[in-house]
Every structure is written in structure tokens, then in C-alpha cells.
Amino acid sequence: MPPAHRLLLILGDQLSFDLASLQPLDPQQDLLLMVEVMEEATHVAHHPQKIALIFSAMRHFAEALRDKGFRVQYVSLDDPDNSGSIPGELQRWRTLTGAEEIHITECGDWRLEQSIKDSGLPVHWHSDSRFLCSREEFSNWASGKKQLRMEFFYREMRRKSRLLLNGDGTPVGGAWNFDAENRKALPKHAKPPYPARFANDAITQEVLLLVAERFASHYGTLDDFNYPVTHADAQALWQYFLDYALAGFGDYQDAMASDEPFLFHARISAALNIGLLDLRQLCSDVEAAYWSGSIGLNAAEGFIRQLIGWREYVRGVYWLKMPDYAEGNVFGNSRPLPEFYWTGQTQMNCMRQAIGQSLQHAYAHHIQRLMVTGNFALLAGIAPKEICEWYLAIYMDAFDWVELPNTLGMVMHADGGYLGSKPYCASGQYINRMSDYCGDCAYKVKESSADDACPFNALYWHFLMRHGDILRGNQRMGMMYKNLDRMPLAKQDALWQRGQMLLAKLDGGEAI
């Protein structure tokens, strides 16, 4: 092995030519290290398609770096000398090359970053410049605040980026947020665009065989792997969304429909999170589409808000509050995650649809995650660690910095309201309003306490009853508790008993 002055580690979610750690690199003297390790593939039982995406994208990126003249050392999962961990590989290659310095861009996982810091290696850390807001900038913004609110952070990011602003700094359209115009249900005859597809080249096919052999015990299928693994293909997917789906995204981003996993969504979050797309370019393209008149303001603002608002916000909260944040459990939940989350075998059609497509595609959009699978976990009192692990394992775009705050904070309200001001809980009526799921369900969404009543209905009221001591003081929950208090006692008791029965079935290992 030729000696190297510096050793630069590039992780599987850092596949960007614009990494700050890449800029000072000397291609003649320094070595880029990329490694596939079992520890990162198995610390949760990641969906096989997620593992395949990252390994294939890493291998393609290594080839692209070599084409640019960089020296790249790539360690495959089945290399007999592979130590199986990131710190182990760093130590091994530092010894082999005699590197004086190790350079790494900030990790997306506190666990991994801490394990590298604990290794005793001389690491030079670089800020992840792919994000609009650095860890330090977010910490300064949050300093002195007892509670954080994404809306105010989002406005700061709009001002910083100058996106959708008038010349005087006021927001285009007279408001910062058009979320109220993003909540339309899908019309019966609406035709979402056919999903863009990508052929699997020889590198991807080799990876798929490796993953099928080594991770056969992980839940989820490899049969429908259809994701971009190169910068060019990711850009093609993005352009397809701009051309065919963005205009409908504004109205229907919260809509759900049977056997329609993608609707008007971009499917670019995985590519963005691993570095195949650039945040600033995406926002610029969406803003340009608005100024050209090809999309409405609710579509442009709604998309940009998700990227520079919510996405940056949850990352800031993660690094501000870890590692203690992961232990949040304000409701004291201890119920295990039901087995049907891993199989999709439930009579609830909404859950069957959302879980089934997650197993098939490693994908579900934000409302399916928040208001179907997440809502059920919240109402059923599932242990936060178990549902967090499920989201991290099952979804293609899930990395700890984005998954943990979204699940523990937004979905489960387990942080007591630090991330968001209220629990996102709802009865089956919300799902009925935003989807066509209820029409083909074994349960009746208009019933609450009957034997065939939608489980969401009784569990919703049961949740409010059992956590009144925590939630009654929340101003945003006031109307819900007024409705509960106006309810006849006999009806309250019937809902409680129905909820108790449903929870007892879960405790007995039965599917609902």
C-alpha cells in the first residue's frame, strides 16, 4: 500500500463532490477511504433495499472519484480483511498507509460519531456544508429558548437563503407559510404521474446479489428496487418531478390513496440524504418554477418549507439534544411494537397499505408515516425506542439525525413538546378524509365502540383520557378535551372499554 499523508473517510451518506473535507485534498499524496461494514448495516435490521441503495451508490461514487483523479481505497463487505466497523477500518488503513491525519465530515449519527471519537484516532472534523444551517448556528439560535418552534426557525432560513422573498424582505404572497393550502384529498379521477424507473447496471446487480445473500433475514423485499444510485440518475428523478408532479404536490402532498405509494411526491429524500442531490439547487429549481408561473405558490412554499424548514430544524434539534434526546418517553410507554408492523398482516386497511408499501418499496410519504403508522403507535402507547428503530430500519431515507426527532418528537411526542407543540393524534375520521382507505376496510370508520368499529376511533379517545394529566394544560389540545368533556359518561365508558380491549389484544400478540 503506497503511503498517504492524509486519510479521508467518506461515509455512505456523504456521496457529494462538494464535501468541505474533499476540498483541501491532494490527489497525489492523500487517500480517500470508503468502506462497507457489517456494523452499520445491522445495528438495526435495515430494509434490504436501503442497504443496496447505499452500497451501490457508494461503489458508483468511488468510480466517479477515481475518474476525477483521486486515489480511492474501497473496502467491500465481503473483503476477508474487513474489520466490520468504521473505527476498525480507520485504524487498519491508518496503519497500512502511515497517514499522519484522518479527515472526516460530521456524521449523521451520534452513535457512529461518538464511536470514532472514542477510538483515540487523530481526527480532523469538517462541518457538513451540505446543510444550510450548521450545528453551531442552530445552537446559537436555540440558546435561551425553553421551547423551539420550527416556524420561527424556518423564517430565519428563508431570510438567510433569500428564497421566495420580495425585494423588501417580506415573504412572497404576504405569508410565510401556506400549509393550510396543502391539505386537499385526492379527487377520485386524479391521475398521478407514472413513477420514473431506473435500470440496474452491473454494479447494482452485483450489490443486489450480495444483499440478498447476506441480509436475507431482514424484513422487506429487494424485488422492486428502483432508485437512482448515481448523481445523473438522481438528477433525472428530480427533473421528472419538476416536469410532472410538482404542480400537483402543493394541493395533494397530504393525500393518500390505495395502491398509490408515490402520488405527487418526489421520492428524492433518499438521494438527497446520501449526497446525490444538492439542497440549494433543489430549492433554487422550485423557486424558479414558481417565478416562471409553472407551479402555484402553495407548491413552491410547501416544498421549500420541508427542505430548509423542517429538515434543517430536526437536524438542529438532534445535534443540540443528543444523546439524552433518544431517551425521551414523557408518556411512559412500554408496549412492544406489534408484529404486524414487520409483516403488514392487519385488518386495518390504512395500516396494511402503508406498511405493505413500506416493505415493498422502503418508502412511505410523510402523512402515511405521521398520521397512519405513527398515529397508531402514539395512540397504542408503543415504546418510543421500538417505533424509532422500526422507522430507522424500514425506510430508504432514514438516517438517525432525521429519523429520531421526527419519530420520537413529532410522531410520539415523547420529548414532551420540545420539537412540536402538540401530539399529532387523530381518529379514523382524519384518515377517511385524506384517503380512500376506509372504503375497503374490515372496520367501520363511522363507528367508535362497536366490535367492528375503526380501532383509531376508540384508541384516540382512550389516549386523551389516559394522558389528561399531561395534555389538558396544552392550549392546542383544549378543543379536543372540551369535546371529550361534553360526551355522555356512558359513551366515554364504552370508548374506554373498547380501547382497553384493543390494547389487550396487542398485549396478547394478536393482530388487529
Tab-separated table of N, CA, C and O in Angstrom, residues 161-276:
chain	number	residue	atom	x	y	z
A	161	SER	N	-31.532	32.425	3.073
A	161	SER	CA	-31.421	31.903	1.713
A	161	SER	C	-31.995	32.851	0.662
A	161	SER	O	-31.733	32.676	-0.524
A	162	ARG	N	-32.820	33.815	1.109
A	162	ARG	CA	-33.495	34.782	0.214
A	162	ARG	C	-34.475	34.088	-0.721
A	162	ARG	O	-34.821	34.612	-1.774
A	163	LEU	N	-34.989	32.939	-0.319
A	163	LEU	CA	-35.934	32.207	-1.151
A	163	LEU	C	-37.346	32.758	-0.971
A	163	LEU	O	-37.793	32.991	0.156
A	164	LEU	N	-38.044	32.959	-2.077
A	164	LEU	CA	-39.442	33.412	-2.099
A	164	LEU	C	-39.635	34.672	-1.246
A	164	LEU	O	-40.583	34.768	-0.475
A	165	LEU	N	-38.729	35.616	-1.412
A	165	LEU	CA	-38.846	36.903	-0.723
A	165	LEU	C	-39.012	38.030	-1.727
A	165	LEU	O	-38.465	37.976	-2.832
A	166	ASN	N	-39.767	39.040	-1.341
A	166	ASN	CA	-39.834	40.266	-2.119
A	166	ASN	C	-38.557	41.072	-1.895
A	166	ASN	O	-37.755	40.762	-1.007
A	167	GLY	N	-38.398	42.117	-2.660
A	167	GLY	CA	-37.203	42.938	-2.538
A	167	GLY	C	-37.020	43.566	-1.178
A	167	GLY	O	-35.888	43.829	-0.752
A	168	ASP	N	-38.129	43.795	-0.471
A	168	ASP	CA	-38.028	44.412	0.856
A	168	ASP	C	-37.898	43.386	1.979
A	168	ASP	O	-37.966	43.747	3.160
A	169	GLY	N	-37.718	42.109	1.625
A	169	GLY	CA	-37.525	41.072	2.633
A	169	GLY	C	-38.791	40.450	3.155
A	169	GLY	O	-38.726	39.566	4.016
A	170	THR	N	-39.945	40.885	2.653
A	170	THR	CA	-41.210	40.281	3.074
A	170	THR	C	-41.479	39.029	2.243
A	170	THR	O	-40.998	38.907	1.108
A	171	PRO	N	-42.250	38.087	2.780
A	171	PRO	CA	-42.495	36.849	2.034
A	171	PRO	C	-43.416	37.064	0.844
A	171	PRO	O	-44.386	37.822	0.917
A	172	VAL	N	-43.105	36.407	-0.251
A	172	VAL	CA	-43.969	36.442	-1.434
A	172	VAL	C	-45.344	35.898	-1.053
A	172	VAL	O	-45.461	34.900	-0.332
A	173	GLY	N	-46.387	36.573	-1.493
A	173	GLY	CA	-47.745	36.142	-1.194
A	173	GLY	C	-48.283	36.667	0.117
A	173	GLY	O	-49.421	36.388	0.476
A	174	GLY	N	-47.439	37.386	0.863
A	174	GLY	CA	-47.908	38.023	2.091
A	174	GLY	C	-47.922	37.133	3.317
A	174	GLY	O	-48.355	37.571	4.386
A	175	ALA	N	-47.482	35.893	3.198
A	175	ALA	CA	-47.434	34.977	4.354
A	175	ALA	C	-46.216	34.086	4.219
A	175	ALA	O	-45.747	33.802	3.113
A	176	TRP	N	-45.708	33.645	5.365
A	176	TRP	CA	-44.543	32.768	5.350
A	176	TRP	C	-44.917	31.325	5.054
A	176	TRP	O	-44.099	30.557	4.546
A	177	ASN	N	-46.132	30.943	5.370
A	177	ASN	CA	-46.499	29.532	5.396
A	177	ASN	C	-47.880	29.349	4.774
A	177	ASN	O	-48.844	29.986	5.190
A	178	PHE	N	-47.960	28.463	3.771
A	178	PHE	CA	-49.234	28.183	3.112
A	178	PHE	C	-49.661	26.735	3.360
A	178	PHE	O	-50.273	26.090	2.507
A	179	ASP	N	-49.352	26.235	4.545
A	179	ASP	CA	-49.654	24.852	4.880
A	179	ASP	C	-51.146	24.550	4.774
A	179	ASP	O	-51.539	23.441	4.412
A	180	ALA	N	-51.982	25.522	5.076
A	180	ALA	CA	-53.436	25.296	5.000
A	180	ALA	C	-53.894	24.982	3.590
A	180	ALA	O	-54.981	24.431	3.383
A	181	GLU	N	-53.073	25.330	2.581
A	181	GLU	CA	-53.422	25.055	1.190
A	181	GLU	C	-52.742	23.791	0.671
A	181	GLU	O	-52.725	23.540	-0.535
A	182	ASN	N	-52.198	22.987	1.570
A	182	ASN	CA	-51.514	21.741	1.190
A	182	ASN	C	-52.265	20.511	1.672
A	182	ASN	O	-51.655	19.451	1.830
A	183	ARG	N	-53.548	20.609	1.915
A	183	ARG	CA	-54.242	19.521	2.620
A	183	ARG	C	-55.442	18.964	1.872
A	183	ARG	O	-56.375	18.457	2.476
A	184	LYS	N	-55.433	19.016	0.564
A	184	LYS	CA	-56.577	18.532	-0.199
A	184	LYS	C	-56.508	17.018	-0.372
A	184	LYS	O	-55.439	16.450	-0.611
A	185	ALA	N	-57.662	16.392	-0.255
A	185	ALA	CA	-57.746	14.966	-0.562
A	185	ALA	C	-57.680	14.775	-2.070
A	185	ALA	O	-58.003	15.678	-2.840
A	186	LEU	N	-57.254	13.602	-2.493
A	186	LEU	CA	-57.104	13.329	-3.917
A	186	LEU	C	-58.476	13.128	-4.569
A	186	LEU	O	-59.261	12.298	-4.115
A	187	PRO	N	-58.796	13.891	-5.631
A	187	PRO	CA	-60.067	13.660	-6.339
A	187	PRO	C	-60.124	12.247	-6.911
A	187	PRO	O	-59.089	11.634	-7.213
A	188	LYS	N	-61.319	11.730	-7.075
A	188	LYS	CA	-61.490	10.335	-7.496
A	188	LYS	C	-60.806	10.029	-8.825
A	188	LYS	O	-60.288	8.928	-9.030
A	189	HIS	N	-60.820	10.966	-9.751
A	189	HIS	CA	-60.290	10.678	-11.086
A	189	HIS	C	-58.928	11.319	-11.333
A	189	HIS	O	-58.487	11.428	-12.477
A	190	ALA	N	-58.252	11.727	-10.271
A	190	ALA	CA	-56.925	12.323	-10.427
A	190	ALA	C	-55.944	11.265	-10.914
A	190	ALA	O	-55.995	10.101	-10.510
A	191	LYS	N	-55.021	11.660	-11.779
A	191	LYS	CA	-54.047	10.741	-12.354
A	191	LYS	C	-52.626	11.188	-11.982
A	191	LYS	O	-52.050	12.053	-12.632
A	192	PRO	N	-52.067	10.632	-10.911
A	192	PRO	CA	-50.674	10.969	-10.595
A	192	PRO	C	-49.749	10.432	-11.670
A	192	PRO	O	-50.078	9.466	-12.370
A	193	PRO	N	-48.580	11.039	-11.840
A	193	PRO	CA	-47.658	10.584	-12.887
A	193	PRO	C	-47.143	9.188	-12.604
A	193	PRO	O	-46.997	8.779	-11.457
A	194	TYR	N	-46.863	8.464	-13.683
A	194	TYR	CA	-46.269	7.133	-13.539
A	194	TYR	C	-44.871	7.292	-12.956
A	194	TYR	O	-44.109	8.161	-13.398
A	195	PRO	N	-44.491	6.504	-11.962
A	195	PRO	CA	-43.177	6.692	-11.333
A	195	PRO	C	-42.029	6.502	-12.322
A	195	PRO	O	-42.056	5.587	-13.154
A	196	ALA	N	-41.032	7.376	-12.227
A	196	ALA	CA	-39.825	7.206	-13.032
A	196	ALA	C	-39.124	5.916	-12.616
A	196	ALA	O	-39.134	5.533	-11.446
A	197	ARG	N	-38.507	5.245	-13.578
A	197	ARG	CA	-37.839	3.979	-13.297
A	197	ARG	C	-36.373	4.049	-13.724
A	197	ARG	O	-36.017	4.799	-14.626
A	198	PHE	N	-35.549	3.215	-13.076
A	198	PHE	CA	-34.121	3.221	-13.347
A	198	PHE	C	-33.627	1.792	-13.510
A	198	PHE	O	-33.932	0.925	-12.693
A	199	ALA	N	-32.887	1.550	-14.583
A	199	ALA	CA	-32.342	0.222	-14.841
A	199	ALA	C	-31.189	-0.054	-13.889
A	199	ALA	O	-30.418	0.852	-13.545
A	200	ASN	N	-31.060	-1.294	-13.475
A	200	ASN	CA	-29.969	-1.699	-12.588
A	200	ASN	C	-28.771	-2.141	-13.422
A	200	ASN	O	-28.852	-3.133	-14.160
A	201	ASP	N	-27.661	-1.409	-13.333
A	201	ASP	CA	-26.466	-1.765	-14.091
A	201	ASP	C	-25.720	-2.901	-13.398
A	201	ASP	O	-26.178	-3.460	-12.390
A	202	ALA	N	-24.556	-3.243	-13.919
A	202	ALA	CA	-23.815	-4.399	-13.401
A	202	ALA	C	-23.405	-4.203	-11.942
A	202	ALA	O	-23.446	-5.158	-11.151
A	203	ILE	N	-23.028	-2.979	-11.580
A	203	ILE	CA	-22.642	-2.723	-10.182
A	203	ILE	C	-23.823	-2.955	-9.258
A	203	ILE	O	-23.711	-3.629	-8.220
A	204	THR	N	-24.979	-2.411	-9.614
A	204	THR	CA	-26.162	-2.568	-8.773
A	204	THR	C	-26.603	-4.024	-8.707
A	204	THR	O	-26.982	-4.520	-7.634
A	205	GLN	N	-26.541	-4.730	-9.829
A	205	GLN	CA	-26.930	-6.135	-9.825
A	205	GLN	C	-26.016	-6.956	-8.907
A	205	GLN	O	-26.481	-7.848	-8.190
A	206	GLU	N	-24.731	-6.642	-8.919
A	206	GLU	CA	-23.802	-7.341	-8.030
A	206	GLU	C	-24.133	-7.061	-6.566
A	206	GLU	O	-24.105	-7.967	-5.720
A	207	VAL	N	-24.469	-5.805	-6.271
A	207	VAL	CA	-24.837	-5.441	-4.903
A	207	VAL	C	-26.120	-6.145	-4.482
A	207	VAL	O	-26.233	-6.636	-3.352
A	208	LEU	N	-27.098	-6.201	-5.361
A	208	LEU	CA	-28.362	-6.847	-5.032
A	208	LEU	C	-28.143	-8.320	-4.681
A	208	LEU	O	-28.768	-8.851	-3.756
A	209	LEU	N	-27.261	-8.992	-5.396
A	209	LEU	CA	-26.952	-10.389	-5.081
A	209	LEU	C	-26.283	-10.498	-3.709
A	209	LEU	O	-26.602	-11.394	-2.919
A	210	LEU	N	-25.363	-9.587	-3.428
A	210	LEU	CA	-24.682	-9.591	-2.129
A	210	LEU	C	-25.663	-9.376	-0.992
A	210	LEU	O	-25.644	-10.100	0.016
A	211	VAL	N	-26.542	-8.397	-1.154
A	211	VAL	CA	-27.504	-8.074	-0.093
A	211	VAL	C	-28.491	-9.225	0.093
A	211	VAL	O	-28.847	-9.573	1.227
A	212	ALA	N	-28.943	-9.815	-1.003
A	212	ALA	CA	-29.875	-10.940	-0.909
A	212	ALA	C	-29.262	-12.094	-0.128
A	212	ALA	O	-29.943	-12.780	0.646
A	213	GLU	N	-27.962	-12.300	-0.294
A	213	GLU	CA	-27.284	-13.405	0.383
A	213	GLU	C	-26.998	-13.089	1.843
A	213	GLU	O	-27.225	-13.939	2.718
A	214	ARG	N	-26.543	-11.878	2.121
A	214	ARG	CA	-26.062	-11.554	3.465
A	214	ARG	C	-27.139	-11.030	4.402
A	214	ARG	O	-26.960	-11.048	5.626
A	215	PHE	N	-28.249	-10.534	3.857
A	215	PHE	CA	-29.263	-9.911	4.705
A	215	PHE	C	-30.652	-10.512	4.464
A	215	PHE	O	-31.667	-9.816	4.524
A	216	ALA	N	-30.682	-11.795	4.230
A	216	ALA	CA	-31.946	-12.473	3.940
A	216	ALA	C	-32.909	-12.427	5.112
A	216	ALA	O	-34.132	-12.530	4.925
A	217	SER	N	-32.418	-12.256	6.322
A	217	SER	CA	-33.287	-12.254	7.495
A	217	SER	C	-33.946	-10.894	7.741
A	217	SER	O	-34.829	-10.786	8.594
A	218	HIS	N	-33.517	-9.856	7.030
A	218	HIS	CA	-34.094	-8.530	7.235
A	218	HIS	C	-35.446	-8.423	6.538
A	218	HIS	O	-35.632	-8.945	5.430
A	219	TYR	N	-36.375	-7.718	7.179
A	219	TYR	CA	-37.704	-7.547	6.599
A	219	TYR	C	-37.642	-6.607	5.400
A	219	TYR	O	-36.893	-5.629	5.386
A	220	GLY	N	-38.492	-6.904	4.397
A	220	GLY	CA	-38.545	-6.101	3.188
A	220	GLY	C	-38.008	-6.881	1.998
A	220	GLY	O	-37.135	-7.745	2.142
A	221	THR	N	-38.520	-6.561	0.815
A	221	THR	CA	-38.135	-7.279	-0.390
A	221	THR	C	-37.189	-6.459	-1.248
A	221	THR	O	-37.225	-5.228	-1.239
A	222	LEU	N	-36.353	-7.137	-2.006
A	222	LEU	CA	-35.473	-6.499	-2.987
A	222	LEU	C	-36.093	-6.472	-4.379
A	222	LEU	O	-35.521	-5.871	-5.300
A	223	ASP	N	-37.248	-7.089	-4.549
A	223	ASP	CA	-37.797	-7.316	-5.879
A	223	ASP	C	-38.067	-6.033	-6.650
A	223	ASP	O	-37.948	-6.004	-7.876
A	224	ASP	N	-38.451	-4.969	-5.954
A	224	ASP	CA	-38.844	-3.742	-6.645
A	224	ASP	C	-37.822	-2.627	-6.473
A	224	ASP	O	-38.173	-1.449	-6.437
A	225	PHE	N	-36.540	-2.969	-6.380
A	225	PHE	CA	-35.518	-1.935	-6.226
A	225	PHE	C	-35.532	-1.033	-7.456
A	225	PHE	O	-35.298	-1.472	-8.576
A	226	ASN	N	-35.791	0.242	-7.225
A	226	ASN	CA	-35.961	1.182	-8.343
A	226	ASN	C	-35.598	2.580	-7.867
A	226	ASN	O	-36.459	3.446	-7.745
A	227	TYR	N	-34.331	2.769	-7.560
A	227	TYR	CA	-33.871	4.054	-7.047
A	227	TYR	C	-32.604	4.486	-7.774
A	227	TYR	O	-31.798	3.647	-8.192
A	228	PRO	N	-32.405	5.784	-7.906
A	228	PRO	CA	-31.167	6.257	-8.528
A	228	PRO	C	-29.976	6.025	-7.613
A	228	PRO	O	-30.052	6.252	-6.407
A	229	VAL	N	-28.866	5.585	-8.201
A	229	VAL	CA	-27.654	5.318	-7.427
A	229	VAL	C	-26.479	6.164	-7.913
A	229	VAL	O	-25.360	5.989	-7.427
A	230	THR	N	-26.721	7.057	-8.860
A	230	THR	CA	-25.694	7.975	-9.349
A	230	THR	C	-26.243	9.392	-9.313
A	230	THR	O	-27.457	9.602	-9.262
A	231	HIS	N	-25.335	10.360	-9.381
A	231	HIS	CA	-25.762	11.748	-9.419
A	231	HIS	C	-26.616	12.018	-10.654
A	231	HIS	O	-27.613	12.750	-10.578
A	232	ALA	N	-26.252	11.436	-11.783
A	232	ALA	CA	-27.001	11.679	-13.021
A	232	ALA	C	-28.421	11.145	-12.920
A	232	ALA	O	-29.387	11.815	-13.321
A	233	ASP	N	-28.577	9.931	-12.380
A	233	ASP	CA	-29.920	9.363	-12.254
A	233	ASP	C	-30.743	10.108	-11.204
A	233	ASP	O	-31.956	10.281	-11.362
A	234	ALA	N	-30.106	10.539	-10.136
A	234	ALA	CA	-30.823	11.323	-9.129
A	234	ALA	C	-31.310	12.638	-9.734
A	234	ALA	O	-32.436	13.082	-9.461
A	235	GLN	N	-30.484	13.255	-10.565
A	235	GLN	CA	-30.894	14.487	-11.228
A	235	GLN	C	-32.039	14.225	-12.197
A	235	GLN	O	-32.965	15.041	-12.322
A	236	ALA	N	-32.024	13.076	-12.851
A	236	ALA	CA	-33.118	12.716	-13.758
A	236	ALA	C	-34.422	12.526	-12.984
A	236	ALA	O	-35.496	12.936	-13.446
A	237	LEU	N	-34.351	11.894	-11.816
A	237	LEU	CA	-35.547	11.727	-10.985
A	237	LEU	C	-36.076	13.084	-10.549
A	237	LEU	O	-37.289	13.326	-10.562
A	238	TRP	N	-35.183	13.976	-10.179
A	238	TRP	CA	-35.581	15.318	-9.758
A	238	TRP	C	-36.243	16.070	-10.911
A	238	TRP	O	-37.291	16.702	-10.732
A	239	GLN	N	-35.661	15.987	-12.091
A	239	GLN	CA	-36.240	16.686	-13.239
A	239	GLN	C	-37.618	16.123	-13.589
A	239	GLN	O	-38.528	16.866	-13.977
A	240	TYR	N	-37.781	14.823	-13.436
A	240	TYR	CA	-39.078	14.197	-13.687
A	240	TYR	C	-40.138	14.760	-12.742
A	240	TYR	O	-41.268	15.044	-13.148
A	241	PHE	N	-39.755	14.926	-11.478
A	241	PHE	CA	-40.673	15.512	-10.509
A	241	PHE	C	-41.022	16.954	-10.883
A	241	PHE	O	-42.193	17.350	-10.851
A	242	LEU	N	-40.036	17.737	-11.251
A	242	LEU	CA	-40.287	19.122	-11.650
A	242	LEU	C	-41.247	19.183	-12.830
A	242	LEU	O	-42.156	20.027	-12.876
A	243	ASP	N	-41.068	18.299	-13.779
A	243	ASP	CA	-41.861	18.338	-15.009
A	243	ASP	C	-43.275	17.808	-14.826
A	243	ASP	O	-44.219	18.317	-15.439
A	244	TYR	N	-43.449	16.777	-13.986
A	244	TYR	CA	-44.712	16.052	-13.990
A	244	TYR	C	-45.471	16.018	-12.665
A	244	TYR	O	-46.661	15.681	-12.661
A	245	ALA	N	-44.834	16.330	-11.551
A	245	ALA	CA	-45.517	16.129	-10.272
A	245	ALA	C	-45.549	17.347	-9.363
A	245	ALA	O	-46.440	17.453	-8.516
A	246	LEU	N	-44.597	18.252	-9.477
A	246	LEU	CA	-44.512	19.358	-8.532
A	246	LEU	C	-45.778	20.203	-8.519
A	246	LEU	O	-46.211	20.661	-7.461
A	247	ALA	N	-46.383	20.415	-9.678
A	247	ALA	CA	-47.587	21.252	-9.732
A	247	ALA	C	-48.706	20.668	-8.879
A	247	ALA	O	-49.479	21.402	-8.250
A	248	GLY	N	-48.806	19.329	-8.826
A	248	GLY	CA	-49.838	18.691	-8.012
A	248	GLY	C	-49.429	18.487	-6.571
A	248	GLY	O	-50.286	18.258	-5.708
A	249	PHE	N	-48.130	18.581	-6.300
A	249	PHE	CA	-47.629	18.352	-4.947
A	249	PHE	C	-48.236	19.336	-3.950
A	249	PHE	O	-48.597	18.962	-2.834
A	250	GLY	N	-48.361	20.603	-4.336
A	250	GLY	CA	-48.863	21.608	-3.410
A	250	GLY	C	-50.228	21.269	-2.854
A	250	GLY	O	-50.456	21.323	-1.641
A	251	ASP	N	-51.151	20.895	-3.734
A	251	ASP	CA	-52.514	20.585	-3.297
A	251	ASP	C	-52.603	19.247	-2.577
A	251	ASP	O	-53.335	19.107	-1.596
A	252	TYR	N	-51.870	18.236	-3.067
A	252	TYR	CA	-52.143	16.860	-2.664
A	252	TYR	C	-51.000	16.204	-1.894
A	252	TYR	O	-50.934	14.976	-1.802
A	253	GLN	N	-50.099	16.979	-1.283
A	253	GLN	CA	-48.972	16.366	-0.594
A	253	GLN	C	-49.400	15.594	0.645
A	253	GLN	O	-48.669	14.714	1.111
A	254	ASP	N	-50.581	15.884	1.200
A	254	ASP	CA	-51.074	15.159	2.371
A	254	ASP	C	-52.052	14.041	2.016
A	254	ASP	O	-52.528	13.334	2.905
A	255	ALA	N	-52.344	13.884	0.743
A	255	ALA	CA	-53.346	12.896	0.321
A	255	ALA	C	-52.767	11.482	0.330
A	255	ALA	O	-51.554	11.281	0.195
A	256	MET	N	-53.663	10.512	0.488
A	256	MET	CA	-53.291	9.096	0.433
A	256	MET	C	-54.308	8.364	-0.426
A	256	MET	O	-55.482	8.744	-0.465
A	257	ALA	N	-53.845	7.309	-1.099
A	257	ALA	CA	-54.755	6.536	-1.949
A	257	ALA	C	-54.292	5.089	-2.007
A	257	ALA	O	-53.086	4.808	-2.013
A	258	SER	N	-55.254	4.176	-2.065
A	258	SER	CA	-54.944	2.746	-2.110
A	258	SER	C	-54.102	2.416	-3.341
A	258	SER	O	-54.386	2.879	-4.454
A	259	ASP	N	-53.073	1.611	-3.121
A	259	ASP	CA	-52.208	1.118	-4.194
A	259	ASP	C	-51.556	2.234	-4.993
A	259	ASP	O	-51.182	2.053	-6.148
A	260	GLU	N	-51.404	3.394	-4.372
A	260	GLU	CA	-50.696	4.533	-4.982
A	260	GLU	C	-49.635	5.006	-3.992
A	260	GLU	O	-49.831	5.962	-3.248
A	261	PRO	N	-48.486	4.357	-3.967
A	261	PRO	CA	-47.498	4.696	-2.934
A	261	PRO	C	-46.817	6.039	-3.128
A	261	PRO	O	-46.321	6.616	-2.154
A	262	PHE	N	-46.789	6.559	-4.364
A	262	PHE	CA	-45.966	7.743	-4.626
A	262	PHE	C	-46.763	9.012	-4.917
A	262	PHE	O	-46.318	10.104	-4.580
A	263	LEU	N	-47.921	8.901	-5.565
A	263	LEU	CA	-48.762	10.050	-5.899
A	263	LEU	C	-47.930	11.175	-6.522
A	263	LEU	O	-47.244	10.949	-7.511
A	264	PHE	N	-47.972	12.380	-5.927
A	264	PHE	CA	-47.254	13.528	-6.498
A	264	PHE	C	-45.957	13.832	-5.727
A	264	PHE	O	-45.448	14.947	-5.798
A	265	HIS	N	-45.435	12.837	-5.017
A	265	HIS	CA	-44.223	13.051	-4.235
A	265	HIS	C	-42.971	12.823	-5.079
A	265	HIS	O	-42.987	12.079	-6.060
A	266	ALA	N	-41.881	13.461	-4.665
A	266	ALA	CA	-40.670	13.472	-5.481
A	266	ALA	C	-39.841	12.205	-5.360
A	266	ALA	O	-39.086	11.874	-6.274
A	267	ARG	N	-39.910	11.522	-4.236
A	267	ARG	CA	-39.080	10.331	-3.970
A	267	ARG	C	-37.583	10.665	-3.988
A	267	ARG	O	-36.767	9.797	-4.301
A	268	ILE	N	-37.214	11.893	-3.671
A	268	ILE	CA	-35.803	12.262	-3.756
A	268	ILE	C	-35.132	12.354	-2.393
A	268	ILE	O	-33.955	12.682	-2.306
A	269	SER	N	-35.872	12.091	-1.303
A	269	SER	CA	-35.290	12.288	0.029
A	269	SER	C	-34.102	11.371	0.275
A	269	SER	O	-33.116	11.785	0.903
A	270	ALA	N	-34.152	10.127	-0.209
A	270	ALA	CA	-33.014	9.227	-0.012
A	270	ALA	C	-31.794	9.729	-0.776
A	270	ALA	O	-30.683	9.770	-0.238
A	271	ALA	N	-31.998	10.122	-2.025
A	271	ALA	CA	-30.887	10.644	-2.831
A	271	ALA	C	-30.304	11.909	-2.213
A	271	ALA	O	-29.079	12.103	-2.185
A	272	LEU	N	-31.168	12.768	-1.699
A	272	LEU	CA	-30.698	13.986	-1.046
A	272	LEU	C	-29.913	13.658	0.221
A	272	LEU	O	-28.841	14.224	0.472
A	273	ASN	N	-30.427	12.747	1.011
A	273	ASN	CA	-29.795	12.444	2.299
A	273	ASN	C	-28.448	11.750	2.170
A	273	ASN	O	-27.636	11.800	3.095
A	274	ILE	N	-28.191	11.086	1.037
A	274	ILE	CA	-26.883	10.437	0.875
A	274	ILE	C	-25.944	11.264	0.006
A	274	ILE	O	-24.805	10.840	-0.233
A	275	GLY	N	-26.391	12.416	-0.478
A	275	GLY	CA	-25.480	13.326	-1.170
A	275	GLY	C	-25.567	13.336	-2.682
A	275	GLY	O	-24.760	14.009	-3.337
A	276	LEU	N	-26.520	12.621	-3.266
A	276	LEU	CA	-26.630	12.595	-4.724
A	276	LEU	C	-27.323	13.831	-5.284
A	276	LEU	O	-27.263	14.076	-6.494
